[in-house]
Short mmCIF file of C-alpha atoms and ligand atoms in Angstrom, two decimals:
data_model
loop_
_atom_site.label_atom_id
_atom_site.label_comp_id
_atom_site.label_asym_id
_atom_site.label_seq_id
_atom_site.Cartn_x
_atom_site.Cartn_y
_atom_site.Cartn_z
CA UNK A 116 -74.22 -30.74 60.79
CA UNK A 117 -72.79 -27.23 61.97
CA UNK A 118 -75.30 -24.55 62.17
CA UNK A 119 -73.95 -22.84 58.88
CA UNK A 120 -72.92 -25.63 56.63
CA UNK A 121 -69.64 -24.89 54.98
CA UNK A 122 -69.77 -25.12 51.17
CA UNK A 123 -67.58 -25.79 48.20
CA UNK A 124 -67.44 -23.59 44.93
CA UNK A 125 -65.78 -25.02 42.04
CA UNK A 126 -64.75 -22.35 39.64
CA UNK A 127 -63.82 -18.94 40.56
CA UNK A 128 -65.60 -17.22 37.63
CA UNK A 129 -68.11 -14.62 37.69
CA UNK A 130 -70.92 -17.06 38.77
CA UNK A 131 -68.62 -18.85 41.16
CA UNK A 132 -67.08 -15.45 42.90
CA UNK A 133 -70.46 -14.01 43.48
CA UNK A 134 -71.93 -17.27 44.90
CA UNK A 135 -69.10 -17.61 47.12
CA UNK A 136 -68.95 -14.14 48.44
CA UNK A 137 -72.59 -14.02 49.25
CA UNK A 138 -72.70 -17.27 50.97
CA UNK A 139 -69.68 -15.93 52.94
CA UNK A 140 -71.80 -13.00 53.79
CA UNK A 141 -74.48 -15.21 54.98
CA UNK A 142 -72.12 -16.72 57.38
CA UNK A 143 -70.75 -19.88 55.63
CA UNK A 144 -67.11 -20.88 55.43
CA UNK A 145 -66.82 -21.20 51.59
CA UNK A 146 -64.03 -23.20 49.93
CA UNK A 147 -63.39 -21.96 46.29
CA UNK A 148 -61.54 -23.91 44.00
CA UNK A 149 -60.11 -22.72 40.53
CA UNK A 150 -57.55 -24.48 38.45
CA UNK A 151 -55.85 -21.19 37.61
CA UNK A 152 -53.09 -20.79 40.24
CA UNK A 153 -52.45 -16.87 39.70
CA UNK A 154 -56.25 -16.48 40.01
CA UNK A 155 -56.40 -18.27 43.32
CA UNK A 156 -53.15 -16.41 44.65
CA UNK A 157 -54.61 -12.96 43.59
CA UNK A 158 -58.01 -13.67 45.30
CA UNK A 159 -56.18 -14.94 48.36
CA UNK A 160 -54.68 -11.38 48.42
CA UNK A 161 -58.06 -9.83 48.14
CA UNK A 162 -57.75 -8.88 44.50
CA UNK A 163 -60.80 -9.49 42.54
CA UNK A 164 -60.21 -10.18 38.77
CA UNK A 165 -63.65 -9.05 37.49
CA UNK A 166 -65.73 -5.81 37.70
CA UNK A 167 -68.92 -6.28 39.46
CA UNK A 168 -70.36 -3.79 41.65
CA UNK A 169 -70.14 -4.81 45.49
CA UNK A 170 -68.26 -7.85 44.86
CA UNK A 171 -64.75 -6.74 45.93
CA UNK A 172 -66.15 -5.12 49.11
CA UNK A 173 -68.14 -8.28 50.01
CA UNK A 174 -64.99 -10.52 49.48
CA UNK A 175 -62.84 -8.17 51.75
CA UNK A 176 -65.48 -7.92 54.40
CA UNK A 177 -65.69 -11.90 54.63
CA UNK A 178 -61.87 -12.67 54.04
CA UNK A 179 -61.77 -14.77 56.93
CA UNK A 180 -64.54 -17.24 55.71
CA UNK A 181 -63.35 -17.46 52.18
CA UNK A 182 -60.76 -20.11 51.31
CA UNK A 183 -59.08 -20.06 47.83
CA UNK A 184 -57.22 -23.21 46.58
CA UNK A 185 -56.24 -24.96 43.42
CA UNK A 186 -56.56 -28.36 45.19
CA UNK A 187 -60.01 -30.17 44.90
CA UNK A 188 -58.91 -32.32 47.97
CA UNK A 189 -59.07 -29.38 50.15
CA UNK A 190 -62.62 -28.48 49.20
CA UNK A 191 -63.67 -32.20 49.47
CA UNK A 192 -62.20 -32.45 52.96
CA UNK A 193 -64.15 -29.15 53.86
CA UNK A 194 -67.45 -29.21 52.21
CA UNK A 195 -69.98 -31.60 50.99
CA UNK A 196 -72.14 -29.55 48.90
CA UNK A 197 -70.17 -28.74 45.94
CA UNK A 198 -71.37 -25.86 43.73
CA UNK A 199 -70.32 -26.55 40.30
CA UNK A 200 -69.76 -22.98 38.63
CA UNK A 201 -67.44 -23.65 35.79
CA UNK A 202 -68.55 -21.98 32.42
CA UNK A 203 -70.22 -23.83 29.68
CA UNK A 204 -69.48 -21.77 26.46
CA UNK A 205 -71.09 -22.64 23.21
CA UNK A 206 -69.48 -24.95 20.74
CA UNK A 207 -69.49 -24.18 17.04
CA UNK A 208 -72.43 -26.45 16.73
CA UNK A 209 -74.46 -24.26 19.20
CA UNK A 210 -74.49 -26.86 21.64
CA UNK A 211 -73.04 -26.20 25.12
CA UNK A 212 -69.49 -27.27 26.01
CA UNK A 213 -69.69 -29.34 28.95
CA UNK A 214 -65.92 -30.38 28.97
CA UNK A 215 -65.23 -28.32 32.17
CA UNK A 216 -68.40 -29.64 33.84
CA UNK A 217 -67.13 -33.30 32.97
CA UNK A 218 -63.89 -32.65 34.37
CA UNK A 219 -65.00 -31.53 37.56
CA UNK A 220 -67.33 -34.67 37.93
CA UNK A 221 -64.35 -36.74 37.25
CA UNK A 222 -62.22 -35.18 39.87
CA UNK A 223 -64.79 -36.03 42.62
CA UNK A 224 -63.94 -39.30 44.12
CA UNK A 225 -66.40 -41.92 45.23
CA UNK A 226 -68.49 -40.43 48.01
CA UNK A 227 -72.11 -40.80 49.24
CA UNK A 228 -71.32 -37.65 51.44
CA UNK A 229 -70.78 -35.28 48.68
CA UNK A 230 -73.27 -33.67 46.21
CA UNK A 231 -72.64 -31.75 42.98
CA UNK A 232 -74.86 -28.59 43.10
CA UNK A 233 -74.95 -27.55 39.44
CA UNK A 234 -75.03 -23.84 38.96
CA UNK A 235 -73.34 -23.86 35.49
CA UNK A 236 -76.08 -23.51 32.84
CA UNK A 237 -76.39 -26.97 31.29
CA UNK A 238 -78.62 -28.72 28.72
CA UNK A 239 -81.75 -30.38 30.06
CA UNK A 240 -80.72 -34.05 30.68
CA UNK A 241 -77.11 -33.41 31.91
CA UNK A 242 -78.05 -34.06 35.48
CA UNK A 243 -79.48 -37.28 34.62
CA UNK A 244 -76.46 -38.21 32.47
CA UNK A 245 -74.28 -37.51 35.35
CA UNK A 246 -76.08 -39.46 37.80
CA UNK A 247 -76.24 -42.31 35.49
CA UNK A 248 -72.46 -42.51 35.52
CA UNK A 249 -72.12 -41.28 39.07
CA UNK A 250 -74.80 -42.72 41.20
CA UNK A 251 -72.49 -42.48 44.05
CA UNK A 252 -72.82 -38.79 44.31
CA UNK A 253 -75.73 -36.59 45.17
CA UNK A 254 -77.00 -34.19 42.47
CA UNK A 255 -78.84 -31.03 42.83
CA UNK A 256 -79.67 -28.48 40.03
CA UNK A 257 -79.50 -24.85 41.23
CA UNK A 258 -79.50 -22.57 38.31
CA UNK A 259 -78.35 -19.06 38.82
CA UNK A 260 -80.52 -16.11 37.75
CA UNK A 261 -77.96 -13.34 38.36
CA UNK A 262 -77.49 -10.26 36.11
CA UNK A 263 -74.06 -8.80 35.51
CA UNK A 264 -73.98 -5.41 37.16
CA UNK A 265 -76.56 -6.24 39.91
CA UNK A 266 -75.49 -10.09 40.61
CA UNK A 267 -74.95 -9.47 44.29
CA UNK A 268 -78.07 -7.78 44.78
CA UNK A 269 -79.92 -10.30 42.65
CA UNK A 270 -78.18 -13.05 44.89
CA UNK A 271 -79.40 -11.48 48.07
CA UNK A 272 -82.90 -10.62 46.93
CA UNK A 273 -83.86 -13.35 44.61
CA UNK A 274 -87.15 -13.51 42.62
CA UNK A 275 -87.07 -17.07 43.24
CA UNK A 276 -84.59 -19.85 43.90
CA UNK A 277 -84.91 -23.20 42.02
CA UNK A 278 -83.66 -26.38 43.55
CA UNK A 279 -84.15 -29.48 41.57
CA UNK A 280 -83.37 -32.83 42.81
CA UNK A 281 -84.28 -36.50 42.09
CA UNK A 282 -85.80 -38.73 44.70
CA UNK A 283 -82.31 -40.19 45.76
CA UNK A 284 -81.12 -36.68 46.45
CA UNK A 285 -83.93 -35.08 48.49
CA UNK A 286 -81.88 -34.74 51.59
CA UNK A 287 -79.20 -32.72 49.63
CA UNK A 288 -82.11 -30.68 48.03
CA UNK A 289 -83.34 -29.80 51.56
CA UNK A 290 -79.78 -28.87 52.48
CA UNK A 291 -79.41 -26.58 49.36
CA UNK A 292 -82.88 -25.00 50.11
CA UNK A 293 -82.10 -24.43 53.66
CA UNK A 294 -78.94 -22.31 52.46
CA UNK A 295 -81.27 -19.78 50.78
CA UNK A 296 -83.96 -19.63 53.41
CA UNK A 297 -82.46 -16.56 55.17
CA UNK A 298 -82.95 -14.72 51.85
CA UNK A 299 -86.57 -14.83 51.97
CA UNK A 300 -87.40 -15.43 48.27
CA UNK A 301 -89.67 -18.15 47.13
CA UNK A 302 -87.87 -21.52 46.80
CA UNK A 303 -89.16 -23.65 43.78
CA UNK A 304 -88.62 -27.35 44.62
CA UNK A 305 -88.49 -29.56 41.26
CA UNK A 306 -87.16 -32.65 39.65
CA UNK A 307 -83.67 -32.10 37.95
CA UNK A 308 -84.92 -31.90 34.29
CA UNK A 309 -87.39 -29.12 35.11
CA UNK A 310 -84.99 -26.98 37.17
CA UNK A 311 -82.67 -27.18 34.06
CA UNK A 312 -85.36 -26.25 31.81
CA UNK A 313 -86.51 -23.23 33.83
CA UNK A 314 -83.29 -21.67 33.41
CA UNK A 315 -82.98 -22.15 29.58
CA UNK A 316 -86.74 -21.27 29.17
CA UNK A 317 -86.27 -17.99 31.36
CA UNK A 318 -83.40 -16.86 29.25
CA UNK A 319 -85.00 -17.77 25.88
CA UNK A 320 -88.30 -16.03 27.12
CA UNK A 321 -86.38 -12.68 27.85
CA UNK A 322 -84.51 -12.93 24.65
CA UNK A 323 -88.06 -13.40 22.97
CA UNK A 324 -89.30 -10.18 24.62
CA UNK A 325 -86.35 -8.20 23.62
CA UNK A 326 -86.39 -9.44 19.79
CA UNK A 327 -90.10 -8.83 19.80
CA UNK A 328 -89.93 -5.21 20.96
CA UNK A 329 -86.82 -4.89 18.29
CA UNK A 330 -89.22 -6.00 15.78
CA UNK A 331 -91.89 -3.51 17.15
CA UNK A 332 -89.29 -0.85 16.90
CA UNK A 333 -88.34 -1.59 13.31
CA UNK A 334 -91.96 -1.56 12.17
CA UNK A 335 -92.65 1.61 14.26
CA UNK A 336 -89.77 3.47 12.40
CA UNK A 337 -91.54 2.80 9.28
CA UNK A 338 -95.10 3.60 10.40
CA UNK A 339 -94.10 6.71 12.54
CA UNK A 340 -94.76 5.27 16.08
CA UNK A 341 -92.37 5.81 19.01
CA UNK A 342 -91.34 2.31 20.39
CA UNK A 343 -90.61 3.89 23.84
CA UNK A 344 -94.23 5.08 24.00
CA UNK A 345 -95.38 1.85 22.84
CA UNK A 346 -93.38 -0.18 25.35
CA UNK A 347 -94.81 2.20 28.07
CA UNK A 348 -98.22 1.45 27.00
CA UNK A 349 -97.68 -2.49 26.68
CA UNK A 350 -95.71 -2.67 29.91
CA UNK A 351 -98.68 -1.52 32.09
CA UNK A 352 -100.51 -4.43 31.22
CA UNK A 353 -99.64 -6.78 34.13
CA UNK A 354 -99.66 -9.74 31.87
CA UNK A 355 -96.96 -8.24 29.93
CA UNK A 356 -94.82 -6.23 32.33
CA UNK A 357 -92.45 -3.32 31.78
CA UNK A 358 -89.10 -5.07 31.92
CA UNK A 359 -87.12 -6.22 28.92
CA UNK A 360 -89.01 -4.12 26.67
CA UNK A 361 -86.33 -1.80 25.83
CA UNK A 362 -85.75 -1.69 22.15
CA UNK A 363 -81.98 -1.41 21.05
CA UNK A 364 -79.27 -2.84 18.89
CA UNK A 365 -79.68 -6.26 20.20
CA UNK A 366 -78.78 -8.48 23.14
CA UNK A 367 -75.46 -9.69 23.87
CA UNK A 368 -73.47 -11.14 27.00
CA UNK A 369 -72.53 -14.64 28.25
CA UNK A 370 -75.97 -15.87 28.87
CA UNK A 371 -78.72 -14.96 26.40
CA UNK A 372 -76.99 -15.72 22.85
CA UNK A 373 -75.61 -19.00 24.35
CA UNK A 374 -78.73 -20.12 26.10
CA UNK A 375 -81.14 -19.25 23.33
CA UNK A 376 -79.02 -21.40 20.76
CA UNK A 377 -78.62 -24.28 23.37
CA UNK A 378 -82.14 -24.50 23.82
CA UNK A 379 -82.66 -24.44 20.07
CA UNK A 380 -80.10 -27.19 19.58
CA UNK A 381 -81.59 -29.36 22.30
CA UNK A 382 -84.85 -29.14 20.82
CA UNK A 383 -83.35 -29.92 17.41
CA UNK A 384 -81.57 -32.79 18.93
CA UNK A 385 -84.81 -34.40 19.84
CA UNK A 386 -86.31 -33.93 16.26
CA UNK A 387 -88.17 -30.78 17.15
CA UNK A 388 -87.65 -27.48 15.29
CA UNK A 389 -88.27 -24.62 17.67
CA UNK A 390 -89.24 -22.02 15.06
CA UNK A 391 -89.65 -19.17 17.48
CA UNK A 392 -86.38 -19.30 18.68
CA UNK A 393 -84.69 -19.42 15.34
CA UNK A 394 -86.51 -16.12 14.49
CA UNK A 395 -85.41 -14.65 17.80
CA UNK A 396 -81.86 -15.30 17.15
CA UNK A 397 -81.89 -14.14 13.55
CA UNK A 398 -83.73 -10.77 14.69
CA UNK A 399 -81.10 -10.25 17.07
CA UNK A 400 -78.31 -10.68 14.41
CA UNK A 401 -80.14 -8.27 12.07
CA UNK A 402 -80.81 -5.71 14.67
CA UNK A 403 -77.11 -5.27 15.38
CA UNK A 404 -76.50 -4.77 11.52
CA UNK A 405 -79.28 -1.98 11.11
CA UNK A 406 -76.94 0.57 12.67
CA UNK A 407 -74.75 0.23 9.80
CA UNK A 408 -77.72 1.41 7.58
CA UNK A 409 -78.59 4.17 9.75
CA UNK A 410 -75.02 5.44 9.41
CA UNK A 411 -74.94 5.16 5.75
CA UNK A 412 -78.28 6.77 5.44
CA UNK A 413 -76.55 10.01 6.44
CA UNK A 414 -73.09 9.41 5.36
CA UNK A 415 -73.42 7.58 2.38
CA UNK A 416 -70.25 5.36 1.74
CA UNK A 417 -68.28 4.64 4.88
CA UNK A 418 -65.14 4.25 3.20
CA UNK A 419 -62.42 6.46 4.84
CA UNK A 420 -65.20 7.75 7.68
CA UNK A 421 -64.18 7.90 11.19
CA UNK A 422 -66.69 6.13 13.31
CA UNK A 423 -66.98 6.27 17.25
CA UNK A 424 -68.44 3.57 19.46
CA UNK A 425 -69.37 4.90 22.83
CA UNK A 426 -69.39 1.67 24.89
CA UNK A 427 -67.95 -1.81 24.08
CA UNK A 428 -69.29 -3.96 27.12
CA UNK A 429 -72.44 -5.92 26.29
CA UNK A 430 -74.37 -3.74 28.87
CA UNK A 431 -73.27 -0.98 31.40
CA UNK A 432 -71.78 -1.84 34.89
CA UNK A 433 -69.77 -4.80 33.53
CA UNK A 434 -66.55 -5.10 31.61
CA UNK A 435 -67.87 -8.41 29.95
CA UNK A 436 -67.69 -8.20 26.32
CA UNK A 437 -68.84 -11.71 25.47
CA UNK A 438 -71.17 -11.40 22.41
CA UNK A 439 -71.31 -7.70 22.66
CA UNK A 440 -72.97 -5.77 19.88
CA UNK A 441 -69.80 -3.61 19.55
CA UNK A 442 -67.76 -6.64 18.33
CA UNK A 443 -69.92 -7.06 15.31
CA UNK A 444 -70.34 -3.37 14.78
CA UNK A 445 -66.50 -2.91 14.79
CA UNK A 446 -66.17 -5.80 12.32
CA UNK A 447 -68.75 -4.61 10.15
CA UNK A 448 -67.85 -1.12 10.11
CA UNK A 449 -64.40 -1.76 9.13
CA UNK A 450 -65.40 -4.11 6.40
CA UNK A 451 -67.37 -1.30 5.07
CA UNK A 452 -64.22 0.89 4.90
CA UNK A 453 -64.65 2.92 8.15
CA UNK A 454 -62.14 3.60 10.79
CA UNK A 455 -63.29 2.69 14.06
CA UNK A 456 -62.55 4.24 17.47
CA UNK A 457 -63.95 3.04 20.68
CA UNK A 458 -64.10 3.87 24.30
CA UNK A 459 -65.59 2.29 27.42
CA UNK A 460 -65.33 3.28 30.99
CA UNK A 461 -64.00 -0.25 31.97
CA UNK A 462 -64.03 -2.66 29.16
CA UNK A 463 -61.36 -0.88 26.89
CA UNK A 464 -58.30 -2.97 27.93
CA UNK A 465 -60.15 -6.27 27.65
CA UNK A 466 -61.45 -5.51 24.26
CA UNK A 467 -58.27 -4.33 22.43
CA UNK A 468 -57.62 -7.67 20.86
CA UNK A 469 -61.20 -8.36 19.86
CA UNK A 470 -62.24 -5.24 18.01
CA UNK A 471 -60.04 -6.10 15.29
CA UNK A 472 -57.90 -2.80 14.54
CA UNK A 473 -60.18 -0.44 15.99
CA UNK A 474 -58.69 2.31 17.89
CA UNK A 475 -59.32 2.05 21.65
CA UNK A 476 -59.41 5.51 23.28
CA UNK A 477 -58.92 6.77 26.75
CA UNK A 478 -61.99 8.90 26.84
CA UNK A 479 -65.26 9.62 25.12
CA UNK A 480 -64.26 12.84 23.70
CA UNK A 481 -61.13 11.44 22.29
CA UNK A 482 -63.09 8.87 20.52
CA UNK A 483 -65.65 11.64 19.32
CA UNK A 484 -62.81 14.06 18.05
CA UNK A 485 -63.18 14.34 14.40
CA UNK A 486 -65.62 11.53 13.94
CA UNK A 487 -68.24 11.53 11.09
CA UNK A 488 -70.71 9.59 13.35
CA UNK A 489 -70.99 8.08 16.75
CA UNK A 490 -72.79 4.99 17.88
CA UNK A 491 -74.03 4.81 21.42
CA UNK A 492 -73.62 1.05 21.90
CA UNK A 493 -73.70 0.79 25.95
CA UNK A 494 -75.69 2.95 27.92
CA UNK A 495 -73.09 3.94 30.52
CA UNK A 496 -74.51 6.90 32.51
CA UNK A 497 -71.52 8.88 31.74
CA UNK A 498 -72.41 9.37 28.12
CA UNK A 499 -75.50 11.28 29.03
CA UNK A 500 -73.44 13.65 30.99
CA UNK A 501 -71.21 14.51 28.05
CA UNK A 502 -70.65 18.19 27.22
CA UNK A 503 -72.65 17.79 23.99
CA UNK A 504 -71.91 21.37 22.77
CA UNK A 505 -68.21 20.50 23.07
CA UNK A 506 -68.79 17.01 21.34
CA UNK A 507 -70.55 18.87 18.57
CA UNK A 508 -67.65 21.27 17.86
CA UNK A 509 -65.27 18.21 17.92
CA UNK A 510 -66.92 15.92 15.54
CA UNK A 511 -66.30 16.22 11.98
CA UNK A 512 -70.02 15.70 11.47
CA UNK A 513 -72.65 15.69 14.27
CA UNK A 514 -74.47 12.29 13.68
CA UNK A 515 -75.52 10.28 16.57
CA UNK A 516 -77.07 6.79 16.24
CA UNK A 517 -78.28 5.99 19.60
CA UNK A 518 -78.48 2.34 19.65
CA UNK A 519 -79.93 2.25 23.18
CA UNK A 520 -82.52 5.13 23.10
CA UNK A 521 -80.50 6.60 25.98
CA UNK A 522 -79.66 10.10 25.11
CA UNK A 523 -81.73 13.05 25.54
CA UNK A 524 -82.86 13.20 21.77
CA UNK A 525 -84.45 16.75 21.92
CA UNK A 526 -81.43 18.24 23.53
CA UNK A 527 -79.14 16.69 20.85
CA UNK A 528 -81.40 17.81 17.92
CA UNK A 529 -81.51 21.51 19.47
CA UNK A 530 -77.85 21.56 19.65
CA UNK A 531 -77.71 20.77 15.97
CA UNK A 532 -77.12 17.03 16.03
CA UNK A 533 -78.70 14.50 13.50
CA UNK A 534 -80.16 11.93 15.89
CA UNK A 535 -81.10 8.61 15.04
CA UNK A 536 -82.70 6.28 17.87
CA UNK A 537 -84.21 2.82 17.43
CA UNK A 538 -87.84 2.66 16.72
CA UNK A 539 -88.51 6.26 17.19
CA UNK A 540 -90.07 9.26 15.32
CA UNK A 541 -87.02 10.89 14.14
CA UNK A 542 -85.81 13.85 12.06
CA UNK A 543 -87.12 13.71 8.49
CA UNK A 544 -84.94 11.63 6.25
CA UNK A 545 -82.05 13.77 4.55
CA UNK A 546 -82.01 13.78 1.01
CA UNK A 547 -78.54 13.80 0.05
CA UNK A 548 -75.65 12.97 2.58
CA UNK A 549 -74.67 16.07 4.64
CA UNK A 550 -71.33 17.30 3.36
CA UNK A 551 -68.23 16.09 5.41
CA UNK A 552 -66.32 18.99 6.86
C1 UDX B 705 -79.05 -12.55 31.83
C2 UDX B 705 -80.31 -13.07 32.83
O1 UDX B 705 -81.08 -11.64 32.95
C3 UDX B 705 -79.94 -13.81 33.98
O2 UDX B 705 -81.11 -14.04 34.62
C4 UDX B 705 -79.14 -14.89 33.70
O3 UDX B 705 -78.76 -15.44 34.72
C5 UDX B 705 -77.95 -14.53 32.96
O4 UDX B 705 -78.21 -13.75 31.75
P1 UDX B 705 -77.21 -10.75 31.79
O5 UDX B 705 -76.48 -11.55 30.74
O6 UDX B 705 -76.51 -10.46 32.96
O7 UDX B 705 -78.08 -11.67 32.57
O8 UDX B 705 -77.75 -9.63 31.12
P2 UDX B 705 -79.31 -8.88 31.15
O9 UDX B 705 -79.19 -7.90 32.05
O10 UDX B 705 -80.36 -9.76 31.32
O11 UDX B 705 -79.34 -8.11 29.67
C6 UDX B 705 -78.96 -9.17 28.51
C7 UDX B 705 -78.90 -8.50 27.35
O12 UDX B 705 -80.09 -7.95 26.80
C8 UDX B 705 -77.91 -7.12 27.32
O13 UDX B 705 -77.20 -7.02 26.33
C9 UDX B 705 -79.05 -6.04 27.35
O14 UDX B 705 -78.59 -4.79 26.71
C10 UDX B 705 -80.27 -6.48 26.58
N1 UDX B 705 -81.40 -5.95 26.79
C11 UDX B 705 -81.97 -6.26 28.17
C12 UDX B 705 -82.01 -5.16 25.91
O15 UDX B 705 -81.72 -5.12 24.67
N2 UDX B 705 -83.50 -4.74 26.12
C13 UDX B 705 -83.88 -4.90 27.24
O16 UDX B 705 -84.99 -4.70 27.51
C14 UDX B 705 -83.21 -5.62 28.32
#
C-alpha cells in the first residue's frame, strides 16, 4: 500500500467535495466520480458549483491530486476505499430515499479489494442490509458531522471521527481510521449499526436542544424573561453547554429536518413511538409560523402589505435553501395576502423558483424600501451593518421581526423601530396597529 492511500469519492455534492478536497489537502490522490457530466467538467476546470468557505481554494491548491470523472471504472481502478457521498433526501413518508446509495452499490463489481465507506446519512441497518447482499465488498460506516459554512474547518479539526465496521471489515476500518489520524481528533471505533445511530442521534439531540430553547423562548415572551439571558445562564453549566441554545425561527437545512424525521420513522418501523422527536418536529414547524403572528400583532391584516425577508438561506455562509424557514414564511405570508420581497447575499438566484412569487431583490435596501415590516430570517453579518437610519426613512412602517435575535434591539428602538425578537422582553404591546404611511 502506498504511504498515502488513494481514495475514491462517489458523489460530488457538498459532502463529497469537502471530503475530496480535504483528503487531497492531506496528500491523498482522490478520484471523484459524479454522474452529471457538466459538473465533472466544470470541477475539472476548477469551478466549484457550491458556496462553502475555503472549498474553492482547497480544490485549486490540490488540483494535481484531484481527479474528476463520470466513469466508475476509473475510480475502481485507482482506489479501494470508496467514500459514498450521494444524497439521501427524505421521501414523502419521512423515510430516507436510498435509491442513489443502492445505485452506487449496484455499480460496484465483485471485489474483495474494495470497501464502501458510507458517508451518506443512512438509516440504522443500511450497512447490514448492503452487506447481506454484497458480502464480497468491505463495508465501513463513517458518518459526516460537517456544518455548512465551516465544513472544511470541521473536517480538518474534528470533535471526533466515527468509524464503524463489522468483524469481517476490520482491516478496512483500520485503513479508514488511519486516513484521519493526522487530524488528531478522537477516533471512535464501533460496529456499523452504532456508527449509523451516532449520526442520527447526534442530529436529533441538537435539534431537540434547539426546539427546547425555542419553547423556553415562547414561554419567556409570556412571562417577561429574556431567552438570551436564560440561555447564557443555562449554557455555563458544563452538563448543558452553551451551543445550540440560540432561540430563533426554527432549524432548517439538509440534515436536521431530514434526520430527525428519519429517526422517528425508523423507530416507528420497529413499533416504537418516539414521542420526544414528534414534539421536536412540531415545535419547529410552529416556530416558523409564530413570525406571522408577530407581524399581524403590529400590522393587523397582512392583505396588501409589503413584507421584506432579510436572508433566504437556512443559515449564514451558505447558499443552501433546503428546508429554509424563508420558504415557509414566504408561502404563509403570501397566503395571508402579503407581497413578499426577499434578499440574500448569495442564495437569491437559487431561491427564485422556490419562493413562490416573492420578488427577489438585489440588495437589502431594495427589499426594505417601502416595506411595512421586515423579518430577519438569516443572520448574515452584513444585515447588522445596514444603515438603519436610512432603512427607517425608506420603510413604509419601521417594524422589524428579528427571527434570530441578531440585531441590536436597543439601537433599533432608539431609532424609532418597533422591534420584535424571539423570547425577549420587547416593547410594550401596541393597542391598535400603527397606521400605515
Ligand atoms: C448539521 C449538523 O450540525 C452537522 O453535524 C451535520 O453533519 C449536518 O447537519 P448544518 O445543517 O450545516 O449541520 O447546520 P447547523 O449549523 O448545525 O444548523 C442547523 C440549523 O439549526 C440552522 O437552521 C440554524 O439556524 C439552526 N440553529 C442552530 C438554531 O436555530 N439555533 C442554534 O442554537 C443552532
